[in-house]
Tab-separated table of C-alpha atoms in Angstrom:
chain	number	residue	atom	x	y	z
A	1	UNK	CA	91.863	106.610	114.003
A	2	UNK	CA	95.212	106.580	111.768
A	3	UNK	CA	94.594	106.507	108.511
A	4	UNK	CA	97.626	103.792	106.708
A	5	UNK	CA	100.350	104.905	104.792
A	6	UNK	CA	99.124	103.644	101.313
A	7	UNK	CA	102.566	104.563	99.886
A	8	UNK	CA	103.960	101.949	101.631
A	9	UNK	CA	103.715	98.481	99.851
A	10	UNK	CA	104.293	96.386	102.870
A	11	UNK	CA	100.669	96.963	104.178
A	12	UNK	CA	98.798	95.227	101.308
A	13	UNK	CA	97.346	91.939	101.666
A	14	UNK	CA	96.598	91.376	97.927
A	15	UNK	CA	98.786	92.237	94.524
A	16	UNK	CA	97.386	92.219	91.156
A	17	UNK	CA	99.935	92.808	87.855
A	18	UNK	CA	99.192	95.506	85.246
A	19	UNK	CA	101.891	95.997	81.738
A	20	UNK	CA	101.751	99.606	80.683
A	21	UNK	CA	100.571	99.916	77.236
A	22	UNK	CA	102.117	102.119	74.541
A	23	UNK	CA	98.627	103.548	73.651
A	24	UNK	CA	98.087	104.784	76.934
A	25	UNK	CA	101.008	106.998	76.508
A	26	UNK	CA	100.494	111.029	76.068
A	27	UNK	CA	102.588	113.904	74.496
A	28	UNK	CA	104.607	114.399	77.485
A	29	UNK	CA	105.770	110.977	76.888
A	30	UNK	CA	104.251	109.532	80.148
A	31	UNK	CA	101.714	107.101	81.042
A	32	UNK	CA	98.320	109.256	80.480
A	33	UNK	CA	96.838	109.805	84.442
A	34	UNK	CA	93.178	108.180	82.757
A	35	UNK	CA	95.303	104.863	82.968
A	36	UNK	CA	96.214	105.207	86.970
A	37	UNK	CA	92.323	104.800	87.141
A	38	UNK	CA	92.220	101.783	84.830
A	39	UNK	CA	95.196	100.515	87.164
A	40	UNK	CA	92.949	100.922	89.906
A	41	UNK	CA	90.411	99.451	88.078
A	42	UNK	CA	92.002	96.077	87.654
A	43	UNK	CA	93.142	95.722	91.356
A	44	UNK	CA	89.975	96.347	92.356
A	45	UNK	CA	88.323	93.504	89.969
A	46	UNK	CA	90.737	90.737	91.217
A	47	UNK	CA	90.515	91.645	94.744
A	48	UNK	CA	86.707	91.340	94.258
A	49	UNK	CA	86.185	88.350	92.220
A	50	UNK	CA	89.506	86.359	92.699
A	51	UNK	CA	89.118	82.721	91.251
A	52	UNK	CA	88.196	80.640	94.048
A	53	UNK	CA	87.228	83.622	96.342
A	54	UNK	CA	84.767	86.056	94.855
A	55	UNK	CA	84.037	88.582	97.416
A	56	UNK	CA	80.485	89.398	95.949
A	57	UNK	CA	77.454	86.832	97.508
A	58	UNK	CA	74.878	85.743	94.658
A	59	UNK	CA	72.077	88.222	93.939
A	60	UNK	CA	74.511	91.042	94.642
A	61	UNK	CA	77.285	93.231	93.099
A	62	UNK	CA	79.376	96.180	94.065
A	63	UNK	CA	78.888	99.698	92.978
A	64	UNK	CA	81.875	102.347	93.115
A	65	UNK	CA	80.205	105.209	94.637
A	66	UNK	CA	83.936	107.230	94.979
A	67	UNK	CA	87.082	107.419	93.881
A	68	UNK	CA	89.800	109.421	95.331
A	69	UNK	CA	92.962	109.262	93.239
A	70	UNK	CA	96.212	111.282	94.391
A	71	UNK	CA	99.023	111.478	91.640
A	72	UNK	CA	102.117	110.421	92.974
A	73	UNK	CA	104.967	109.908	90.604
A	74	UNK	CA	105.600	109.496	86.481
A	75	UNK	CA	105.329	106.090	84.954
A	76	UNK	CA	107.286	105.680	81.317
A	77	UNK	CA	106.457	103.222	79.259
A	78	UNK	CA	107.403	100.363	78.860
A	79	UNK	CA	107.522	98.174	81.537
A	80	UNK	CA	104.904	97.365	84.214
A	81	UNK	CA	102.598	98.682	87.469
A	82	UNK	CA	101.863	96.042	90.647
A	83	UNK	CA	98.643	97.289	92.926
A	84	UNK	CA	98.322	96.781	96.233
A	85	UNK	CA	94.852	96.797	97.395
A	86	UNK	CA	93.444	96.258	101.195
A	87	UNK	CA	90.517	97.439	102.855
A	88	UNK	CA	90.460	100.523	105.262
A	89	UNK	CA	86.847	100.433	107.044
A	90	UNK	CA	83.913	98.474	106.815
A	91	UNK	CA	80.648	99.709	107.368
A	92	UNK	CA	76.919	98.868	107.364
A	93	UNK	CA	76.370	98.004	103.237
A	94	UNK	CA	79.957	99.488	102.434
A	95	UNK	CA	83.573	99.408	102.766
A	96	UNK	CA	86.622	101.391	101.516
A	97	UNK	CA	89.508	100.481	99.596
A	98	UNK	CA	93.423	101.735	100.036
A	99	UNK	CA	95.160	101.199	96.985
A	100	UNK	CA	98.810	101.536	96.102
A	101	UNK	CA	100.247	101.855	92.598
A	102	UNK	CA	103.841	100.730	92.484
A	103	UNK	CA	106.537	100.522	90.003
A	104	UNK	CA	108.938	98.050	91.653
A	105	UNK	CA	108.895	99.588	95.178
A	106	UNK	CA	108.161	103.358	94.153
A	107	UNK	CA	105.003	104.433	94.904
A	108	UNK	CA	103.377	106.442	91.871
A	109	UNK	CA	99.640	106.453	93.033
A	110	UNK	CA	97.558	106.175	95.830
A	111	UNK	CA	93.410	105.902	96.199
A	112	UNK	CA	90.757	105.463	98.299
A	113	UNK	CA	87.468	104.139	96.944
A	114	UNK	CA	84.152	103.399	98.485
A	115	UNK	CA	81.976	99.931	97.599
A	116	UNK	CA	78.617	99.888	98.236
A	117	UNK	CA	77.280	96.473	98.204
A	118	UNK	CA	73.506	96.361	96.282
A	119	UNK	CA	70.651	93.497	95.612
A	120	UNK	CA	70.267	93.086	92.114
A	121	UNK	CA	66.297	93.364	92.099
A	122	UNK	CA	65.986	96.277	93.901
A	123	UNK	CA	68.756	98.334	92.937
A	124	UNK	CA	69.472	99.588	96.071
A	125	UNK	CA	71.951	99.305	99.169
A	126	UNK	CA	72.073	95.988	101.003
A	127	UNK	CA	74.080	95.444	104.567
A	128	UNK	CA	76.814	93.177	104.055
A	129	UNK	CA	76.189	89.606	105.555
A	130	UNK	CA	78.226	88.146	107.831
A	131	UNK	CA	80.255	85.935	106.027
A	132	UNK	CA	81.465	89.049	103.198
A	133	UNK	CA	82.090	90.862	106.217
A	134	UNK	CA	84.570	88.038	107.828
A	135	UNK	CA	86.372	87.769	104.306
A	136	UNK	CA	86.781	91.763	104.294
A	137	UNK	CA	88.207	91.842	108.002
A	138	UNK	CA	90.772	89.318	106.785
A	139	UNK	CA	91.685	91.374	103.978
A	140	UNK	CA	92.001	94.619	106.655
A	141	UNK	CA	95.318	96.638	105.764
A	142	UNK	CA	97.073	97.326	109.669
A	143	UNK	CA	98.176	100.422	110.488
A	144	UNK	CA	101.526	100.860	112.667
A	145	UNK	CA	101.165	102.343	115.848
């Protein structure tokens, strides 16, 4: 299967806005690489729980069980990040997350993250019903052939 080109913002079905802070800045005067997680972070939250569309069924919630971040570029404050976000595979009780961080249309970051979707009683992996399922293939990121 190809794996998308998560440097390329045209593939992501849903945006989310970050402002770099000042504090987040370190002594080589960039953006500190703890924020590009944070960045993540926040894409991943309103993809998930979107007014009007939260992704997680009651009873349930979603675990990060990885996170693969790959440094792309510097960001200097100030000024702000946009984050694509689209999902890559769905499985039984999980899916995965491409990500894109962008500053206008340069990408700085790219990840790959893993949800596992869990019952809130037991704790413990439950398969993703049909109707989370439909919502995540609509939210699919294409890959070019």
């Amino acid at each position: 299967m190809t794996k998308p080109d998560l440097k390329d913002p045209a593939i992501y079905p849903h945006w989310a806005r970050e402002t770099l802070r000042y504090c987040d800045t370190d002594a080589q005067g960039h953006i500190n690489n703890v924020a590009f997680s944070v960045f993540c972070e926040t894409g991943r939250v309103h993809f998930l729980l979107e007014p009007g569309r939260p992704l997680t069924p009651p009873g349930t919630f979603m675990v990060i069980a990885r996170l693969v971040l790959d440094f792309i570029g510097e960001i200097h404050w100030p000024g702000e990040v946009r984050i694509g976000t689209g999902v890559t595979k769905i499985g039984r009780s999980s899916f995965h997350l491409g990500q894109g961080v962008f500053v206008g249309e340069r990408c700085v970051a790219t990840a790959d993250s893993v949800l596992v979707l869990a019952d809130q009683e037991t704790r413990r992996s439950t398969p993703l019903p049909d109707d989370l399922r439909g919502k995540l293939e609509g939210m699919m990121i294409s890959v070019a052939v």
